[in-house]
Amino acid sequence: MLIAPVSDLLEGSEIIVVPDRCLFQVPFAALHDECSRYLSDTFRIRIVPSLTTLKLILDSPAGSHSETGALIVGEPNVTDVYFKGELRYLCKLPGAKAEAQMIARLVPESHLLIGEQATKQAVLQRLPLVSLVHFAAHGDAERGEIALTPPHSAMRPPHEADYLLSMADISQVRLTAKLVVLSCCHTARGQIKTEGVVGIARAFLGSGARSVVVALWALQDDATEQFMRRFYENLVQGESASECLHQAMKWMRNNGFSEVRQWAPFMLIGDDVSFHFGEELKVK
């Protein structure tokens, strides 16, 4: 319904999609034709909220974003919390911890915040200083806002202001990051408006990030760790974010993670950035 009417017009290796309203929640990579060929078998796929956003990305001057440094946040220490006045329990995420540690080994100049260290204050202090940001944590199902470790001084159980990295928090920070990877459940969620989804991903883009990788649904721990390993192995070799996403999806389908929920939750919003870390791939 979406692709077949224009399939004869598609050229090159990348499709840039400007979705309308509920189509922002469509996993375009997982669409397939009558021969069961996935769209992502052939094309790299990138999402932009609007043509205006695409023009702003294309017109932004070279050198306006940081080229060095990475902030990796994994498995913040948060369990019982108050969320919207109700007591909630957030389970442990051992796969998120392993994922963050793996990425920190791969990416040069990484600053790893894990467990007790992954407080909102510590994250907000380092966000403006780096070129690459990665979160492996809980995201809420409404706007994808991210649960971080509350400070020791916070009441127990903590309230949202103590532990939740919100859209408002991000809007107060000036980012120079080329890429923010939100490896957290539901980070593509938000209120759908004319200019796209208003959620945590939009907050990062609005605060200066050039591109954001988000998740369309709840993530599977082991599958996500494998996906991100392939994504970053390609990223540190100089491949673009769009190509890294494309290759990670193919690898997952061919290596025991063939269910759509395992290989297709992530999409890239914004520019197709790449990194030149200046080092060989680090030993795993």
CSV table of C-alpha atoms in Angstrom, one decimal:
chain,number,residue,atom,x,y,z
A,1,MET,CA,0.0,0.0,0.0
A,2,LEU,CA,2.8,2.4,0.9
A,3,ILE,CA,5.7,1.5,-1.3
A,4,ALA,CA,4.3,-0.4,-4.4
A,5,PRO,CA,2.8,2.7,-6.0
A,6,VAL,CA,6.2,4.4,-6.2
A,7,SER,CA,8.5,1.4,-6.4
A,8,ASP,CA,9.5,2.1,-10.0
A,9,LEU,CA,10.7,5.6,-8.9
A,10,LEU,CA,13.1,4.4,-6.2
A,11,GLU,CA,16.7,4.9,-7.1
A,12,GLY,CA,20.0,4.6,-5.2
A,13,SER,CA,20.5,2.8,-2.0
A,14,GLU,CA,18.7,5.0,0.6
A,15,ILE,CA,15.1,6.0,1.1
A,16,ILE,CA,14.3,9.1,3.2
A,17,VAL,CA,10.7,8.9,4.6
A,18,VAL,CA,8.7,11.9,5.8
A,19,PRO,CA,5.8,10.1,7.6
A,20,ASP,CA,2.4,11.6,8.2
A,21,ARG,CA,0.8,11.2,11.7
A,22,CYS,CA,0.3,7.5,12.7
A,23,LEU,CA,2.8,6.5,10.0
A,24,PHE,CA,5.5,7.6,12.4
A,25,GLN,CA,4.9,4.3,14.3
A,26,VAL,CA,5.4,2.1,11.2
A,27,PRO,CA,8.6,0.0,11.1
A,28,PHE,CA,9.4,0.8,7.5
A,29,ALA,CA,12.4,-1.6,7.5
A,30,ALA,CA,10.0,-4.5,8.0
A,31,LEU,CA,7.6,-3.8,5.2
A,32,HIS,CA,7.8,-6.5,2.5
A,33,ASP,CA,6.6,-7.1,-1.0
A,34,GLU,CA,4.6,-10.0,-2.5
A,35,CYS,CA,7.8,-12.0,-2.7
A,36,SER,CA,8.5,-11.5,1.1
A,37,ARG,CA,11.5,-9.3,0.4
A,38,TYR,CA,11.9,-6.7,3.2
A,39,LEU,CA,12.3,-3.1,2.1
A,40,SER,CA,15.5,-3.1,4.2
A,41,ASP,CA,16.9,-5.9,2.2
A,42,THR,CA,17.5,-3.4,-0.6
A,43,PHE,CA,17.4,0.1,0.9
A,44,ARG,CA,18.9,2.0,3.8
A,45,ILE,CA,15.9,3.8,5.5
A,46,ARG,CA,16.0,7.1,7.3
A,47,ILE,CA,13.2,9.1,8.9
A,48,VAL,CA,12.8,12.9,9.0
A,49,PRO,CA,10.0,14.7,10.7
A,50,SER,CA,9.3,17.1,7.9
A,51,LEU,CA,10.9,18.6,4.7
A,52,THR,CA,11.7,21.7,6.7
A,53,THR,CA,13.7,19.6,9.2
A,54,LEU,CA,15.5,17.9,6.3
A,55,LYS,CA,16.5,21.4,4.8
A,56,LEU,CA,17.7,22.6,8.2
A,57,ILE,CA,19.9,19.5,8.5
A,58,LEU,CA,21.3,19.9,5.0
A,59,ASP,CA,21.9,23.6,5.6
A,60,SER,CA,23.6,23.3,9.0
A,61,PRO,CA,27.3,24.3,8.7
A,62,ALA,CA,30.0,21.7,8.8
A,63,GLY,CA,31.9,21.7,12.1
A,64,SER,CA,28.9,22.8,14.2
A,65,HIS,CA,28.9,19.5,16.0
A,66,SER,CA,31.5,17.9,18.2
A,67,GLU,CA,33.8,15.3,16.6
A,68,THR,CA,35.2,13.7,19.8
A,69,GLY,CA,34.0,12.0,23.0
A,70,ALA,CA,31.2,9.6,23.8
A,71,LEU,CA,28.9,9.2,26.8
A,72,ILE,CA,27.6,5.7,27.4
A,73,VAL,CA,24.9,5.2,30.0
A,74,GLY,CA,23.9,1.7,31.1
A,75,GLU,CA,21.5,0.1,33.6
A,76,PRO,CA,20.9,2.9,36.0
A,77,ASN,CA,20.2,1.8,39.5
A,78,VAL,CA,16.5,2.4,39.8
A,79,THR,CA,13.8,0.0,40.9
A,80,ASP,CA,10.8,1.2,43.0
A,81,VAL,CA,9.7,4.7,41.8
A,82,TYR,CA,6.7,7.0,41.8
A,83,PHE,CA,5.4,7.6,38.3
A,84,LYS,CA,2.4,9.9,37.9
A,85,GLY,CA,1.5,9.4,41.5
A,86,GLU,CA,1.6,5.6,41.4
A,87,LEU,CA,4.2,3.2,42.8
A,88,ARG,CA,6.0,1.3,40.0
A,89,TYR,CA,8.7,-1.3,39.9
A,90,LEU,CA,11.3,-1.2,37.2
A,91,CYS,CA,13.1,-4.5,36.7
A,92,LYS,CA,16.9,-4.9,36.4
A,93,LEU,CA,18.3,-4.8,32.9
A,94,PRO,CA,21.5,-7.0,32.9
A,95,GLY,CA,21.6,-6.9,29.1
A,96,ALA,CA,21.7,-3.1,29.2
A,97,LYS,CA,24.7,-3.2,31.5
A,98,ALA,CA,26.5,-5.7,29.2
A,99,GLU,CA,25.5,-3.6,26.2
A,100,ALA,CA,26.9,-0.4,27.7
A,101,GLN,CA,30.2,-2.0,28.7
A,102,MET,CA,30.6,-3.6,25.3
A,103,ILE,CA,30.1,-0.2,23.5
A,104,ALA,CA,32.5,1.5,25.9
A,105,ARG,CA,35.2,-1.0,24.9
A,106,LEU,CA,34.5,-0.5,21.2
A,107,VAL,CA,34.2,3.3,21.1
A,108,PRO,CA,37.4,5.4,21.7
A,109,GLU,CA,37.2,8.3,24.3
A,110,SER,CA,34.1,6.8,26.0
A,111,HIS,CA,32.9,8.0,29.4
A,112,LEU,CA,30.9,5.1,30.9
A,113,LEU,CA,28.2,5.9,33.5
A,114,ILE,CA,26.7,2.7,34.9
A,115,GLY,CA,24.6,1.7,37.9
A,116,GLU,CA,24.9,4.1,40.8
A,117,GLN,CA,27.0,6.5,38.6
A,118,ALA,CA,24.2,7.0,36.1
A,119,THR,CA,22.4,9.8,37.9
A,120,LYS,CA,20.4,12.5,36.0
A,121,GLN,CA,22.9,15.2,37.3
A,122,ALA,CA,25.9,13.3,36.0
A,123,VAL,CA,24.3,12.7,32.6
A,124,LEU,CA,23.2,16.3,32.1
A,125,GLN,CA,26.7,17.5,33.0
A,126,ARG,CA,28.3,15.4,30.3
A,127,LEU,CA,25.7,15.6,27.5
A,128,PRO,CA,26.9,18.9,26.0
A,129,LEU,CA,30.6,17.7,25.9
A,130,VAL,CA,30.4,14.7,23.5
A,131,SER,CA,29.8,13.7,19.9
A,132,LEU,CA,28.1,10.4,20.6
A,133,VAL,CA,25.6,9.5,23.3
A,134,HIS,CA,24.2,6.1,24.1
A,135,PHE,CA,21.5,5.1,26.6
A,136,ALA,CA,20.7,1.6,27.6
A,137,ALA,CA,17.9,1.9,30.2
A,138,HIS,CA,14.2,1.9,30.8
A,139,GLY,CA,12.1,4.2,28.7
A,140,ASP,CA,8.5,5.1,29.6
A,141,ALA,CA,5.7,4.0,27.2
A,142,GLU,CA,4.2,7.4,26.8
A,143,ARG,CA,7.0,9.7,25.6
A,144,GLY,CA,10.1,7.5,25.9
A,145,GLU,CA,11.5,9.5,28.8
A,146,ILE,CA,14.5,7.7,30.5
A,147,ALA,CA,14.8,6.3,34.0
A,148,LEU,CA,18.1,7.2,35.6
A,149,THR,CA,19.6,6.6,39.1
A,150,PRO,CA,18.1,9.0,41.7
A,151,PRO,CA,20.6,10.9,43.9
A,152,HIS,CA,21.3,9.5,47.4
A,153,SER,CA,19.5,12.5,48.9
A,154,ALA,CA,16.2,11.7,47.1
A,155,MET,CA,13.2,10.3,49.0
A,156,ARG,CA,12.6,6.6,48.7
A,157,PRO,CA,10.8,5.7,46.5
A,158,PRO,CA,11.9,8.7,44.3
A,159,HIS,CA,9.6,10.9,42.3
A,160,GLU,CA,9.9,11.7,38.6
A,161,ALA,CA,12.0,14.9,39.1
A,162,ASP,CA,14.7,12.8,40.9
A,163,TYR,CA,15.2,10.0,38.4
A,164,LEU,CA,13.3,10.7,35.1
A,165,LEU,CA,15.3,12.3,32.2
A,166,SER,CA,12.5,14.3,30.7
A,167,MET,CA,11.9,16.3,27.6
A,168,ALA,CA,12.0,19.4,29.7
A,169,ASP,CA,15.5,18.4,31.1
A,170,ILE,CA,16.9,17.9,27.6
A,171,SER,CA,15.4,21.2,26.4
A,172,GLN,CA,17.6,23.0,28.9
A,173,VAL,CA,20.8,21.5,27.5
A,174,ARG,CA,22.7,22.7,24.4
A,175,LEU,CA,23.9,19.6,22.6
A,176,THR,CA,26.7,19.2,20.0
A,177,ALA,CA,26.2,15.5,19.5
A,178,LYS,CA,26.2,14.1,16.0
A,179,LEU,CA,24.3,11.0,17.2
A,180,VAL,CA,22.2,10.0,20.2
A,181,VAL,CA,21.2,6.3,20.4
A,182,LEU,CA,18.2,5.6,22.6
A,183,SER,CA,18.4,1.9,23.2
A,184,CYS,CA,15.5,2.0,25.6
A,185,CYS,CA,11.9,0.8,25.2
A,186,HIS,CA,9.4,3.1,23.4
A,187,THR,CA,11.8,6.0,22.7
A,188,ALA,CA,9.9,6.6,19.4
A,189,ARG,CA,6.7,7.3,21.3
A,190,GLY,CA,5.1,10.7,22.0
A,191,GLN,CA,2.3,13.0,21.0
A,192,ILE,CA,1.8,12.8,17.2
A,193,LYS,CA,1.5,16.3,15.6
A,194,THR,CA,2.0,17.8,12.1
A,195,GLU,CA,5.7,18.1,12.6
A,196,GLY,CA,6.1,14.5,13.8
A,197,VAL,CA,6.2,12.8,17.2
A,198,VAL,CA,6.7,15.1,20.2
A,199,GLY,CA,8.7,12.9,22.6
A,200,ILE,CA,12.2,12.3,24.0
A,201,ALA,CA,13.6,11.9,20.5
A,202,ARG,CA,12.3,15.3,19.4
A,203,ALA,CA,13.7,16.9,22.5
A,204,PHE,CA,17.2,15.6,21.6
A,205,LEU,CA,16.9,16.9,18.1
A,206,GLY,CA,15.5,20.2,19.3
A,207,SER,CA,18.4,20.7,21.6
A,208,GLY,CA,21.0,20.3,18.8
A,209,ALA,CA,21.6,16.6,18.2
A,210,ARG,CA,22.0,15.9,14.5
A,211,SER,CA,20.5,12.5,14.5
A,212,VAL,CA,18.7,10.1,16.9
A,213,VAL,CA,18.2,6.3,16.9
A,214,VAL,CA,15.0,5.3,18.6
A,215,ALA,CA,13.0,2.2,19.4
A,216,LEU,CA,9.4,1.7,18.2
A,217,TRP,CA,8.4,-0.8,20.9
A,218,ALA,CA,9.6,-2.7,24.0
A,219,LEU,CA,13.0,-4.2,23.5
A,220,GLN,CA,14.3,-7.7,24.0
A,221,ASP,CA,17.4,-7.7,26.2
A,222,ASP,CA,19.6,-10.3,24.5
A,223,ALA,CA,18.5,-9.3,20.9
A,224,THR,CA,19.2,-5.7,21.6
A,225,GLU,CA,22.7,-6.3,22.9
A,226,GLN,CA,23.5,-8.3,19.7
A,227,PHE,CA,22.0,-5.6,17.5
A,228,MET,CA,24.0,-2.9,19.1
A,229,ARG,CA,27.2,-4.9,18.9
A,230,ARG,CA,26.9,-5.1,15.1
A,231,PHE,CA,25.8,-1.5,14.9
A,232,TYR,CA,28.9,-0.2,16.7
A,233,GLU,CA,31.3,-2.5,15.1
A,234,ASN,CA,30.4,-0.9,11.8
A,235,LEU,CA,30.2,2.6,13.2
A,236,VAL,CA,33.8,2.6,14.6
A,237,GLN,CA,35.0,1.5,11.2
A,238,GLY,CA,33.6,4.7,9.6
A,239,GLU,CA,30.3,3.5,8.2
A,240,SER,CA,27.4,5.9,8.4
A,241,ALA,CA,24.7,5.5,11.0
A,242,SER,CA,22.1,4.6,8.3
A,243,GLU,CA,24.5,1.9,6.9
A,244,CYS,CA,25.2,0.6,10.4
A,245,LEU,CA,21.5,0.2,11.1
A,246,HIS,CA,21.0,-1.5,7.7
A,247,GLN,CA,23.9,-4.0,8.2
A,248,ALA,CA,22.8,-4.8,11.8
A,249,MET,CA,19.3,-5.6,10.6
A,250,LYS,CA,20.6,-7.9,7.9
A,251,TRP,CA,23.0,-9.7,10.4
A,252,MET,CA,20.2,-10.2,12.9
A,253,ARG,CA,17.9,-11.8,10.3
A,254,ASN,CA,20.6,-14.2,9.2
A,255,ASN,CA,21.9,-15.2,12.7
A,256,GLY,CA,19.0,-16.5,14.7
A,257,PHE,CA,17.1,-13.2,15.4
A,258,SER,CA,14.6,-13.4,12.5
A,259,GLU,CA,11.5,-12.2,14.3
A,260,VAL,CA,10.5,-8.6,13.4
A,261,ARG,CA,10.3,-7.6,17.0
A,262,GLN,CA,14.0,-8.6,17.4
A,263,TRP,CA,15.6,-6.9,14.4
A,264,ALA,CA,13.3,-4.1,13.4
A,265,PRO,CA,12.6,-1.9,16.5
A,266,PHE,CA,15.1,0.8,15.7
A,267,MET,CA,14.9,3.6,13.2
A,268,LEU,CA,17.2,6.6,12.5
A,269,ILE,CA,15.7,10.1,12.6
A,270,GLY,CA,17.7,13.0,11.2
A,271,ASP,CA,21.0,13.1,9.4
A,272,ASP,CA,23.1,10.2,8.2
A,273,VAL,CA,26.2,10.9,10.3
A,274,SER,CA,29.5,9.1,10.4
A,275,PHE,CA,32.5,9.1,12.8
A,276,HIS,CA,36.3,9.0,12.3
A,277,PHE,CA,37.6,8.0,15.7
A,278,GLY,CA,41.1,7.7,14.5
A,279,GLU,CA,41.7,4.3,16.1
A,280,GLU,CA,41.4,0.7,15.0
A,281,LEU,CA,38.6,-1.3,16.4
A,282,LYS,CA,39.2,-2.0,20.1
A,283,VAL,CA,39.6,-5.5,21.4
A,284,LYS,CA,36.3,-6.9,22.7
